Structures are given as C-alpha cells and as structure tokens.
Coordinates of C-alpha atoms in Angstrom, one line a residue:
M242 CA 0.0 0.0 0.0
S243 CA 1.4 3.5 -0.9
R244 CA 1.6 6.1 1.8
P245 CA 0.3 9.6 1.4
N246 CA 3.7 11.1 1.2
E247 CA 4.8 8.9 -1.7
P248 CA 4.5 9.9 -5.3
A249 CA 1.6 8.2 -7.1
R250 CA 2.4 5.2 -9.3
P251 CA 3.1 6.5 -12.8
D252 CA 0.1 4.8 -14.3
L253 CA -2.5 6.7 -12.1
Y254 CA -2.4 9.8 -14.4
G255 CA -2.5 7.5 -17.4
R256 CA -5.5 5.6 -16.0
I257 CA -7.5 8.8 -15.5
T258 CA -6.5 10.2 -18.9
D259 CA -7.3 7.0 -20.7
K260 CA -10.8 6.9 -19.2
I261 CA -11.5 10.5 -20.4
I262 CA -9.9 9.8 -23.8
T263 CA -12.2 6.7 -24.3
Q264 CA -15.3 8.8 -23.6
L265 CA -14.1 11.7 -25.9
E266 CA -13.5 9.2 -28.7
T267 CA -17.1 8.3 -28.6
G268 CA -18.2 12.0 -28.6
V269 CA -19.1 11.9 -24.9
R270 CA -18.0 14.8 -22.6
P271 CA -18.3 13.4 -19.1
W272 CA -18.6 16.9 -17.6
T273 CA -22.0 17.4 -19.3
Q274 CA -23.8 14.0 -19.4
P275 CA -24.9 13.4 -15.7
W276 CA -27.2 16.4 -15.7
T277 CA -29.8 14.7 -18.0
A278 CA -31.2 13.1 -14.8
S279 CA -34.1 14.6 -12.8
T280 CA -32.1 15.2 -9.7
S281 CA -30.7 18.6 -8.6
V282 CA -27.7 19.8 -10.5
S283 CA -24.6 19.7 -8.3
R284 CA -21.0 19.0 -8.2
P285 CA -20.3 15.6 -6.6
L286 CA -20.4 16.0 -2.8
R287 CA -18.5 14.4 0.1
H288 CA -20.4 12.8 3.0
N289 CA -20.4 16.1 4.8
G290 CA -21.9 18.1 1.9
E291 CA -18.6 19.6 0.8
P292 CA -18.2 19.7 -3.0
Y293 CA -15.4 17.8 -4.7
S294 CA -13.0 19.8 -6.8
G295 CA -10.7 19.5 -9.8
I296 CA -10.2 16.1 -11.4
N297 CA -12.4 14.4 -8.9
V298 CA -15.4 16.2 -10.3
L299 CA -14.8 14.7 -13.7
L300 CA -14.1 11.2 -12.3
L301 CA -17.3 11.1 -10.3
W302 CA -19.5 12.8 -12.9
S303 CA -18.2 10.2 -15.4
E304 CA -18.9 7.3 -12.9
A305 CA -22.4 8.6 -12.3
M306 CA -23.1 8.8 -16.0
S307 CA -21.8 5.3 -16.8
R308 CA -23.6 3.7 -13.9
G309 CA -26.8 5.7 -13.8
F310 CA -26.5 7.2 -10.3
Q311 CA -28.9 10.0 -9.6
A312 CA -27.5 11.1 -6.2
S313 CA -24.6 13.5 -5.9
T314 CA -23.1 12.3 -2.6
W315 CA -20.2 9.9 -2.3
M316 CA -18.4 8.5 0.7
T317 CA -15.8 5.9 1.8
F318 CA -16.6 2.6 3.2
R319 CA -15.6 3.8 6.7
Q320 CA -17.6 7.0 6.4
A321 CA -20.7 5.0 5.6
L322 CA -20.2 2.8 8.7
A323 CA -19.7 5.9 10.9
L324 CA -23.0 7.3 9.7
G325 CA -24.8 4.1 10.5
G326 CA -24.9 2.7 7.0
H327 CA -23.2 0.0 5.1
V328 CA -22.2 -0.6 1.5
R329 CA -24.3 -3.3 -0.1
K330 CA -22.5 -6.6 -0.7
G331 CA -21.0 -6.9 -4.2
E332 CA -20.9 -3.1 -4.9
T333 CA -17.8 -1.7 -6.5
G334 CA -16.5 1.8 -5.7
A335 CA -15.2 4.7 -7.8
T336 CA -11.7 6.0 -7.8
V337 CA -11.0 9.5 -6.6
V338 CA -7.6 11.0 -5.9
Y339 CA -5.9 13.2 -3.3
A340 CA -3.4 15.6 -4.9
N341 CA -0.6 17.4 -3.1
T342 CA 3.1 18.0 -3.4
L343 CA 6.1 16.2 -1.7
A344 CA 9.0 18.4 -0.6
R345 CA 12.4 16.9 -1.2
A346 CA 15.8 18.4 -0.5
E347 CA 18.3 18.1 -3.3
T348 CA 21.8 19.4 -3.8
D349 CA 22.5 21.4 -7.0
D350 CA 25.7 21.5 -9.0
A351 CA 27.0 24.3 -6.8
G352 CA 26.6 22.2 -3.7
E353 CA 23.6 24.3 -2.6
E354 CA 20.7 22.5 -1.0
Q355 CA 17.4 23.3 -2.9
L356 CA 13.9 22.3 -1.9
R357 CA 12.1 20.6 -4.8
R358 CA 8.4 20.1 -4.7
I359 CA 7.1 17.0 -6.5
P360 CA 3.4 16.7 -7.3
F361 CA 1.7 13.4 -6.4
L362 CA -1.6 11.7 -6.5
K363 CA -3.0 9.1 -4.1
A364 CA -6.0 7.1 -5.1
Y365 CA -8.8 6.0 -2.8
T366 CA -12.3 4.5 -3.2
V367 CA -15.7 6.0 -2.6
F368 CA -19.3 4.8 -3.1
N369 CA -22.4 6.6 -4.2
V370 CA -25.1 6.8 -1.6
E371 CA -27.3 4.7 -3.9
Q372 CA -24.9 1.9 -3.2
I373 CA -25.3 2.3 0.6
E374 CA -28.1 1.2 2.9
G375 CA -29.1 2.5 6.3
L376 CA -28.2 6.2 5.7
G377 CA -31.7 7.6 6.2
E378 CA -33.7 10.1 4.2
S379 CA -31.2 13.0 4.6
Y380 CA -29.1 11.4 1.8
A381 CA -32.0 10.8 -0.6
A382 CA -31.9 12.6 -3.9
E383 CA -34.3 15.5 -4.2
P384 CA -36.1 16.4 -7.5
A385 CA -34.9 19.5 -9.2
P386 CA -37.2 22.6 -9.1
A387 CA -38.8 23.5 -12.4
V388 CA -37.2 26.4 -14.2
N389 CA -38.8 28.5 -17.0
P390 CA -36.3 28.3 -19.8
D391 CA -37.6 31.4 -21.5
A392 CA -37.1 33.7 -18.5
R393 CA -34.0 35.2 -17.0
I394 CA -33.0 33.6 -13.7
A395 CA -32.7 36.5 -11.3
Q396 CA -30.4 34.8 -8.8
V397 CA -27.9 33.8 -11.6
E398 CA -28.2 37.3 -13.2
A399 CA -27.3 38.9 -9.9
W400 CA -24.3 36.6 -9.5
F401 CA -22.8 37.4 -12.9
S402 CA -23.4 41.1 -12.4
T403 CA -21.1 41.2 -9.4
L404 CA -18.0 39.9 -11.2
G405 CA -16.9 43.1 -12.8
V406 CA -16.6 41.6 -16.3
D407 CA -16.8 44.1 -19.1
L408 CA -19.7 42.3 -20.9
R409 CA -20.9 43.4 -24.3
H410 CA -23.9 42.0 -26.2
G411 CA -24.5 41.8 -29.9
G412 CA -23.6 39.7 -33.0
G413 CA -23.8 36.0 -33.4
S414 CA -20.7 34.7 -31.5
A415 CA -19.5 34.3 -27.9
F416 CA -15.9 35.0 -27.2
Y417 CA -13.4 36.7 -24.9
V418 CA -10.9 39.3 -26.2
P419 CA -7.7 39.4 -24.1
S420 CA -6.4 42.6 -25.7
T421 CA -9.4 44.7 -24.6
D422 CA -10.4 42.4 -21.7
Q423 CA -14.0 42.2 -22.8
V424 CA -16.5 39.3 -23.1
Q425 CA -18.8 39.4 -26.1
M426 CA -22.1 37.5 -26.0
P427 CA -25.1 37.2 -28.4
A428 CA -28.3 38.7 -27.0
F429 CA -30.0 36.6 -24.3
E430 CA -33.0 36.2 -26.6
R431 CA -30.9 34.4 -29.3
F432 CA -30.2 31.4 -27.0
R433 CA -32.6 28.4 -27.0
D434 CA -33.0 28.7 -23.2
A435 CA -31.7 30.5 -20.2
E436 CA -29.3 27.8 -19.1
S437 CA -27.6 27.8 -22.5
Y438 CA -27.0 31.5 -22.1
Y439 CA -25.5 31.3 -18.6
A440 CA -23.4 28.2 -19.4
T441 CA -21.9 30.1 -22.4
L442 CA -21.4 33.2 -20.3
G443 CA -19.7 31.1 -17.7
H444 CA -17.3 29.6 -20.3
E445 CA -16.3 33.0 -21.4
C446 CA -15.9 34.3 -17.8
V447 CA -13.5 31.4 -17.2
H448 CA -11.4 32.7 -20.1
W449 CA -11.6 36.1 -18.5
T450 CA -9.9 34.8 -15.3
G451 CA -6.8 33.9 -17.3
H452 CA -5.9 37.6 -18.0
T453 CA -2.5 38.6 -16.8
T454 CA -4.0 40.9 -14.2
R455 CA -5.9 38.0 -12.6
L456 CA -4.7 34.4 -12.7
G457 CA -2.2 34.9 -15.5
R458 CA -3.0 31.5 -17.1
D459 CA -0.6 31.0 -20.1
F460 CA -0.2 27.9 -22.3
S461 CA 1.8 29.7 -25.0
R462 CA 4.9 27.5 -24.3
S463 CA 2.8 24.3 -24.8
T464 CA 1.7 22.6 -27.9
E465 CA -1.9 23.1 -28.8
A466 CA -2.1 26.1 -26.5
Y467 CA -5.6 27.1 -27.8
A468 CA -7.0 23.7 -27.3
R469 CA -5.6 23.6 -23.7
E470 CA -7.2 26.9 -22.8
E471 CA -10.5 25.8 -24.3
L472 CA -10.5 22.6 -22.3
V473 CA -9.9 24.6 -19.1
A474 CA -12.8 26.9 -20.0
E475 CA -15.1 24.0 -20.8
L476 CA -14.3 22.3 -17.5
G477 CA -14.6 25.6 -15.6
A478 CA -18.0 26.2 -17.1
A479 CA -19.1 22.8 -16.1
F480 CA -18.0 23.3 -12.5
L481 CA -19.5 26.8 -12.4
C482 CA -22.9 25.6 -13.8
A483 CA -23.0 22.9 -11.1
D484 CA -22.3 25.5 -8.4
L485 CA -25.1 27.7 -9.7
G486 CA -27.5 24.8 -10.2
L487 CA -27.6 25.0 -14.0
A488 CA -27.6 22.2 -16.5
L489 CA -24.7 22.4 -19.0
E490 CA -25.5 21.0 -22.4
P491 CA -22.7 20.3 -24.9
R492 CA -22.2 23.4 -27.2
E493 CA -22.4 22.4 -30.8
D494 CA -19.7 24.9 -31.7
H495 CA -17.3 23.0 -29.4
A496 CA -17.6 19.7 -31.2
A497 CA -14.7 20.6 -33.4
Y498 CA -12.5 20.8 -30.3
L499 CA -12.8 17.2 -29.5
D500 CA -10.0 16.0 -31.9
H501 CA -7.7 18.7 -30.6
W502 CA -8.4 17.8 -26.9
L503 CA -7.7 14.1 -27.8
E504 CA -4.4 15.1 -29.4
V505 CA -3.4 17.0 -26.2
L506 CA -4.5 14.3 -23.8
R507 CA -2.8 11.5 -25.8
G508 CA 0.4 13.5 -25.8
D509 CA 0.3 14.6 -22.2
K510 CA -1.1 12.2 -19.7
R511 CA -1.0 14.7 -16.9
F512 CA -2.9 17.5 -18.6
I513 CA -6.4 16.5 -17.7
V514 CA -5.5 16.7 -14.0
S515 CA -3.8 20.0 -14.7
A516 CA -6.7 21.4 -16.7
A517 CA -9.1 20.5 -14.0
A518 CA -6.9 22.2 -11.4
H519 CA -6.8 25.4 -13.6
A520 CA -10.6 25.2 -14.0
Q521 CA -11.0 24.9 -10.2
R522 CA -8.8 27.9 -9.6
A523 CA -10.7 29.9 -12.2
V524 CA -14.1 29.1 -10.7
A525 CA -12.8 29.9 -7.2
F526 CA -11.6 33.3 -8.5
L527 CA -15.0 34.0 -9.9
H528 CA -16.7 33.1 -6.6
Q529 CA -14.3 35.3 -4.8
A530 CA -15.0 38.2 -7.2
S531 CA -18.7 37.8 -6.7
T532 CA -18.3 38.4 -3.0
A533 CA -15.8 41.3 -3.2

C-alpha cells in the first residue's frame, strides 16, 4: 500500500486520462452528461456536503453517468459505517484522488541545497449513496425545481453582475478578447433557453480569469495552446454551472475541439489533471470576485 507522502504510481495519471480519452473518442463529454437526470444539478459531494473539486469532479460525474446514479453524494466505506450505513455486498466503488506536493531536499551543481516540490496523486475509493443502505432520508436525492427556460434567472443574473466583467452583447458569436479584456455575447433572446446563455457566459468568464491581471494563465509555451485553454474553460463552465444549479448541455460549436483535446491528452497524460486544477482555480476566483 502506498503512503500519502509517496508519489503516485506513474500509471495513475494514465488511467485517469485513458478513461477520459475513451469517452471523448465516442463523442461523450463526461462533464456534461450526468445532468440529464431529474435530480438537482450539483458537483459531486462528500459525505459532509462539501463539494469535490478538480479532477475528482470529472471522475465522479463520469462514474455517475456510466452507472446511472442519480444522487450526488459519495463517501468511503468507513464514512458510511460511521454514519450508521453499510455498502451493499458486491458493490464496487469509484476511484478519486488526493493531490498534493512532496517536498524533497536536493543538492544542485554548486553544492547548494534546494527544496524541490514534486506533485503526487494518491487514489482511494468512494461509493455513491445509492450503493449504501441505512443512511436515512437525509441522503435521498431531491427532485430539481422547475425552471422556466424562457425567463432570465434572477439569482444567476445577480451573481454574474457582481463579477466586474466588461460584458458586451451583440452579434452571433460568444468570445473573450484578451487585448481589450472584454467578453462578447449574443443577446439573451438568441439562446434556446436561459441555461444555455448562462453556461456560455460562464465559459467566457473562465477565459476572463486567465488575464495577466488575474490568474495569468498562459499555455503559450505548450503545444496546442488554444485547445488547452478551451478545455480549461469547458471544465470551468461545467464546475460553475454545477455550483449555480444549472444544467450544461454540450455546445455544438465546441464539437470541433474534440479532436484537438484528444491530441493534447494523448500526448500529455498529466494535462487532464492540470486542466481540472486550472478550472478549479478559475471558478474559485469567480466566486471570490462575486463576493468582493
């Protein structure tokens, strides 16, 4: 058994990436599919209600999609026991990871001791509450409230209005312009429903967080820099929509990115974890901006 302070086995990044690649090759984006269910839109949640973050969001959304789970909450075998429940016999769990860095002292060519930080992943297993008996009604899935798709959603409108984004409306395309630090969106009425508008706006706002005056996200030294940034924005929009209780449907104009994402992920087994971490930081920045 590996210990928390040991680097992950090299194949853990590969296993995660291979799973995402397999789904992308069939045209499935695991960060969108679980929301076709009737349950409330949410990030995956820990046993105490705390949302998962980063790559674990993708792993658990993917698992929920492939296995048909409606509930958002996951917990370990021991956590279930502590809450008075038990995992049903024969159930198999889902893999999530704990990410951190290991500090290691090394001596450079000049004989100076340098502290090197090495990222590592540690895998552990969780179960969806639908696989667990005896937890009580507090963990039962609740039906999502009905939303009028033709009306603006006041709560979401108010949230976006606090970000300080220079938002312009007009034309037939959605995009972020780094040189002028502006987000351009088609008019609200041109979208098929309210959630499509807010999901698209969320995507562009994630791009906005990458500006040099904010998070300074820069993939220019990497191959397929544009595809990498688009994947971060796609994941960030998925995380943000879950936080705001919105369903994220795949954007038709992003279908062309699938081949580019596959090229990036096949060439860099670690990037899906990195992209999810960048997306997590972007969404955290937006939440912080909304409360400033």
